[in-house]
Short mmCIF file of C-alpha atoms in Angstrom, two decimals:
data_model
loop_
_atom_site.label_atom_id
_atom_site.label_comp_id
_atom_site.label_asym_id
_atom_site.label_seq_id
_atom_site.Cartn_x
_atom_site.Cartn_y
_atom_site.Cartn_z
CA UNK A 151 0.00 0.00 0.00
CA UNK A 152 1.40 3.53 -1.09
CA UNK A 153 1.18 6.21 1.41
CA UNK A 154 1.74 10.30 0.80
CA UNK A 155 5.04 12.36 2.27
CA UNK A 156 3.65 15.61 2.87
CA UNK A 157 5.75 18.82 3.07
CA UNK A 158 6.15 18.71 6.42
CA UNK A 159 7.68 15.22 6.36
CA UNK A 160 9.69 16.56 3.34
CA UNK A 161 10.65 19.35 5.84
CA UNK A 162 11.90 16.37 8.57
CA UNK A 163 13.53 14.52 6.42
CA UNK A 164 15.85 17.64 5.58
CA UNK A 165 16.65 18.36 8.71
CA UNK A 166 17.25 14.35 9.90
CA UNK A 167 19.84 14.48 6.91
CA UNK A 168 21.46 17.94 7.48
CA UNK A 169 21.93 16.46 11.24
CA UNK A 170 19.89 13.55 13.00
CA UNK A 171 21.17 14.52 16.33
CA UNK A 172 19.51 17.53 16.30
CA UNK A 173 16.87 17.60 19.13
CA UNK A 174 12.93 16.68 18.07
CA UNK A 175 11.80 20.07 19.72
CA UNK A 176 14.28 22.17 17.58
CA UNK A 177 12.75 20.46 14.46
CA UNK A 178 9.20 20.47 15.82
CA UNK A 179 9.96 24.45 16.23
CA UNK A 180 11.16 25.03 12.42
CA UNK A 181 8.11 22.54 10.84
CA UNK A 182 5.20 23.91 13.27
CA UNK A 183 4.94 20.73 15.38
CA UNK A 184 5.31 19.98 18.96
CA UNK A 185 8.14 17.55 20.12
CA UNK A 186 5.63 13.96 20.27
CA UNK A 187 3.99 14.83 16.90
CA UNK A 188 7.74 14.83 15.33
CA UNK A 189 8.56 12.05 16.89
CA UNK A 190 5.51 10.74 15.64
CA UNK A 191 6.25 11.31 12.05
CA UNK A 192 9.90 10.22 12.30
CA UNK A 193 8.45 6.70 13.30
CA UNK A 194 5.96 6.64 10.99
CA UNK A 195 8.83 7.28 8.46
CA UNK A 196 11.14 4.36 10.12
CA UNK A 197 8.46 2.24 10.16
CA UNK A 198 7.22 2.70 6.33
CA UNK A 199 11.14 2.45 5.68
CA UNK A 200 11.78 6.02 4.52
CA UNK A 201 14.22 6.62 7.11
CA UNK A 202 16.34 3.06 6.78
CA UNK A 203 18.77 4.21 9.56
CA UNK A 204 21.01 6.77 10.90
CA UNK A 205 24.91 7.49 10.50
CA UNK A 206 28.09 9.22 11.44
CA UNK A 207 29.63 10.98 8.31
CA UNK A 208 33.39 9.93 8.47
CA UNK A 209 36.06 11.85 6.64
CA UNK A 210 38.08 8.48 5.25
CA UNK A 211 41.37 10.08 4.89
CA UNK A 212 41.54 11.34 8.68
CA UNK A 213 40.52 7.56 9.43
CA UNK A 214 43.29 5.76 7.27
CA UNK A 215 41.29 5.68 3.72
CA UNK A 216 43.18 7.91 1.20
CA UNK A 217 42.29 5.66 -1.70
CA UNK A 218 39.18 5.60 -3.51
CA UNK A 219 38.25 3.62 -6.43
CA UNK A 220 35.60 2.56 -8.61
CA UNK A 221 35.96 -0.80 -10.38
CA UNK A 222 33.83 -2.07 -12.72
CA UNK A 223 33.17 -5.54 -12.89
CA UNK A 224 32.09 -8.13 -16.11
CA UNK A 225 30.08 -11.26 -14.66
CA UNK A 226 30.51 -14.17 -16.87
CA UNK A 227 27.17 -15.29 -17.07
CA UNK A 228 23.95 -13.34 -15.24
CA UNK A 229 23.79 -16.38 -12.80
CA UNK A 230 26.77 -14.96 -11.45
CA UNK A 231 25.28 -11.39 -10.09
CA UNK A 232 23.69 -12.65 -6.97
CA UNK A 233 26.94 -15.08 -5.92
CA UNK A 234 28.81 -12.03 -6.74
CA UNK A 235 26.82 -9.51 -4.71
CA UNK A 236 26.75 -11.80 -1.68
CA UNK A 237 30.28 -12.25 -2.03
CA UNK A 238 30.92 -8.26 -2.01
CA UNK A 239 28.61 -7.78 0.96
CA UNK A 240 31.36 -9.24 3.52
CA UNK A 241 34.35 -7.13 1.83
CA UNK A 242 34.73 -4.21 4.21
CA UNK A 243 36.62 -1.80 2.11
CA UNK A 244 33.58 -1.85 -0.80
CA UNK A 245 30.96 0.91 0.04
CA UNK A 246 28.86 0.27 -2.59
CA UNK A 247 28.06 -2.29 -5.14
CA UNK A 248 25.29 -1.10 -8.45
CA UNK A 249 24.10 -3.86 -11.21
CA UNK A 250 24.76 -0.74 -14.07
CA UNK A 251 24.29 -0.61 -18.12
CA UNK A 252 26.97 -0.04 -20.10
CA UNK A 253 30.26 -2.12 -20.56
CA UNK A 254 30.00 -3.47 -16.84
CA UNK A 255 27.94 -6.09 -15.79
CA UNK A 256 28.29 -4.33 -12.00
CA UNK A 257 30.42 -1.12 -10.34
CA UNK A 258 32.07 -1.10 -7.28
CA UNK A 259 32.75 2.00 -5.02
CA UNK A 260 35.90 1.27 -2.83
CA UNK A 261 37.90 3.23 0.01
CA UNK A 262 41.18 1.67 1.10
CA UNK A 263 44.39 2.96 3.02
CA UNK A 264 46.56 2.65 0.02
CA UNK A 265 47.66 1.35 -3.63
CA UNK A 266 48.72 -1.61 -2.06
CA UNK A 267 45.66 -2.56 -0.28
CA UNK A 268 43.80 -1.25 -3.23
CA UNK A 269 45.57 -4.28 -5.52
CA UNK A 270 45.04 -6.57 -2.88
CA UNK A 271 41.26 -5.52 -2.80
CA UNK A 272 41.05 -5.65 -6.56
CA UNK A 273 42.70 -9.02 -6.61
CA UNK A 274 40.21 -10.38 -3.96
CA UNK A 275 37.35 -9.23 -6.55
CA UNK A 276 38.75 -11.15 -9.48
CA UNK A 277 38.91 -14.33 -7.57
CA UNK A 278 35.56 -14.33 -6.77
CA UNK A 279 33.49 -17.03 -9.15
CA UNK A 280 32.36 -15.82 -12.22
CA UNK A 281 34.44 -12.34 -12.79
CA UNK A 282 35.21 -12.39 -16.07
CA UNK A 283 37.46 -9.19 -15.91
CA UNK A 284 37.44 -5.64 -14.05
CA UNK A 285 38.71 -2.46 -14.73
CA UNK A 286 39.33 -0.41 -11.88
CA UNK A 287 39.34 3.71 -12.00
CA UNK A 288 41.41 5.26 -8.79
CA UNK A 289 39.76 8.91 -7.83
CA UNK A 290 42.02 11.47 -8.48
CA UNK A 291 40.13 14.11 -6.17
CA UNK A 292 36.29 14.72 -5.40
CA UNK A 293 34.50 18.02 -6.00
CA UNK A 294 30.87 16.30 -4.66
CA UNK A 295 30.54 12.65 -2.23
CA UNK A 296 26.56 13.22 -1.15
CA UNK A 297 25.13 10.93 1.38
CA UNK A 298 21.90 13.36 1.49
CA UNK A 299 18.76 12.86 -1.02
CA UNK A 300 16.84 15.64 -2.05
CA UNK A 301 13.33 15.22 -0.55
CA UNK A 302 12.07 18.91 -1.94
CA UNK A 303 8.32 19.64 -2.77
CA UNK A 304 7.88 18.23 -6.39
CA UNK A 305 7.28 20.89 -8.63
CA UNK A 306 3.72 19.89 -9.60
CA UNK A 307 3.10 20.88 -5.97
CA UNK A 308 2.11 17.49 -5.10
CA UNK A 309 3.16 14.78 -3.10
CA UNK A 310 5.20 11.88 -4.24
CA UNK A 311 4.49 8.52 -3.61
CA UNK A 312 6.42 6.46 -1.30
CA UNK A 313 5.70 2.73 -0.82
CA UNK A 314 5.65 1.02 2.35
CA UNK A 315 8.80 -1.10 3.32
CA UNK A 316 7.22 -4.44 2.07
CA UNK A 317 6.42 -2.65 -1.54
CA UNK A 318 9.72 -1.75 -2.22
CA UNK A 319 12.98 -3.03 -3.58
CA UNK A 320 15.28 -4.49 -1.46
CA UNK A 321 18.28 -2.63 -0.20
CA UNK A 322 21.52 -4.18 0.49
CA UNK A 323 23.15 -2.94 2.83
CA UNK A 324 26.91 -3.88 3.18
CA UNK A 325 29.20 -3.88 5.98
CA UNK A 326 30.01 -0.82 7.67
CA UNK A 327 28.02 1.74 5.30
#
């Protein structure tokens, strides 16, 4: 069942992302609700799986991860995706795995401390069964990283529809996102 976000959840979610430590009664202030209705809303959005959890932004250099890398992977046969994905899910340094279009079969988004643990990482993802090859692109520098999602007012003025938890794809979440 599909359920409207209104502006003012809109309005929570935007200030969850910009920081979810800030206290309920600040936000209930800036959206025109009182502390219990926020915290209302913000379970109401947990519990339709809007809000899927809540996170410390790390800086990775300052923790040890200067290198990041993208490496795009070619599965053998389409059999291969799910072994491959459950295979990723336990390899800490990979942030994020996408099944993508184009001349990959799957990309990976990778931090590590360094070009040596970087090859060891990349040699880790060819052994796993059914990686045909991989081609691996090391980040230079960043201008934009984004954890937050937009969740402004549509322009038709209208609300969006979200579906419940159960509706939705699933999200894989790996290790240590």
């Amino acid at each position: 069942m599909d359920w409207d976000l209104d502006d003012i959840d809109r309005h929570i979610l935007a200030l969850l992302q910009d920081n979810c430590k800030r206290p309920l009664a600040k936000i209930g202030d800036e959206v025109g609700l009182s502390a219990p209705s926020v915290q209302e809303r913000v379970r109401k959005l947990e519990d339709n799986g809007v809000i899927v959890g809540y996170h410390a932004v790390l800086d990775a250099r300052t923790v040890g991860k200067d290198v990041t890398a993208f490496i795009g992977v070619s599965i053998k046969h389409p059999r291969g995706i799910e072994a491959f994905e459950a295979a990723v899910v336990g390899i800490e340094d990979i942030l994020e795995c996408h099944h993508v279009t184009g001349g990959y079969t799957l990309m990976v988004k990778v931090k590590s401390e360094d070009t040596s643990s970087l090859e060891k990482l990349i040699s880790q993802v060819r052994s796993i069964e059914g990686v045909e090859r991989t081609e691996t692109m090391v980040v230079l520098s960043t201008t934009a990283e984004r954890t937050r999602i937009p969740v402004r007012t549509p322009p038709d003025g209208g609300a969006r529809r979200t579906r419940r938890s159960g509706d939705r794809h699933p999200v894989h979440h790996l290790k240590g996102v």
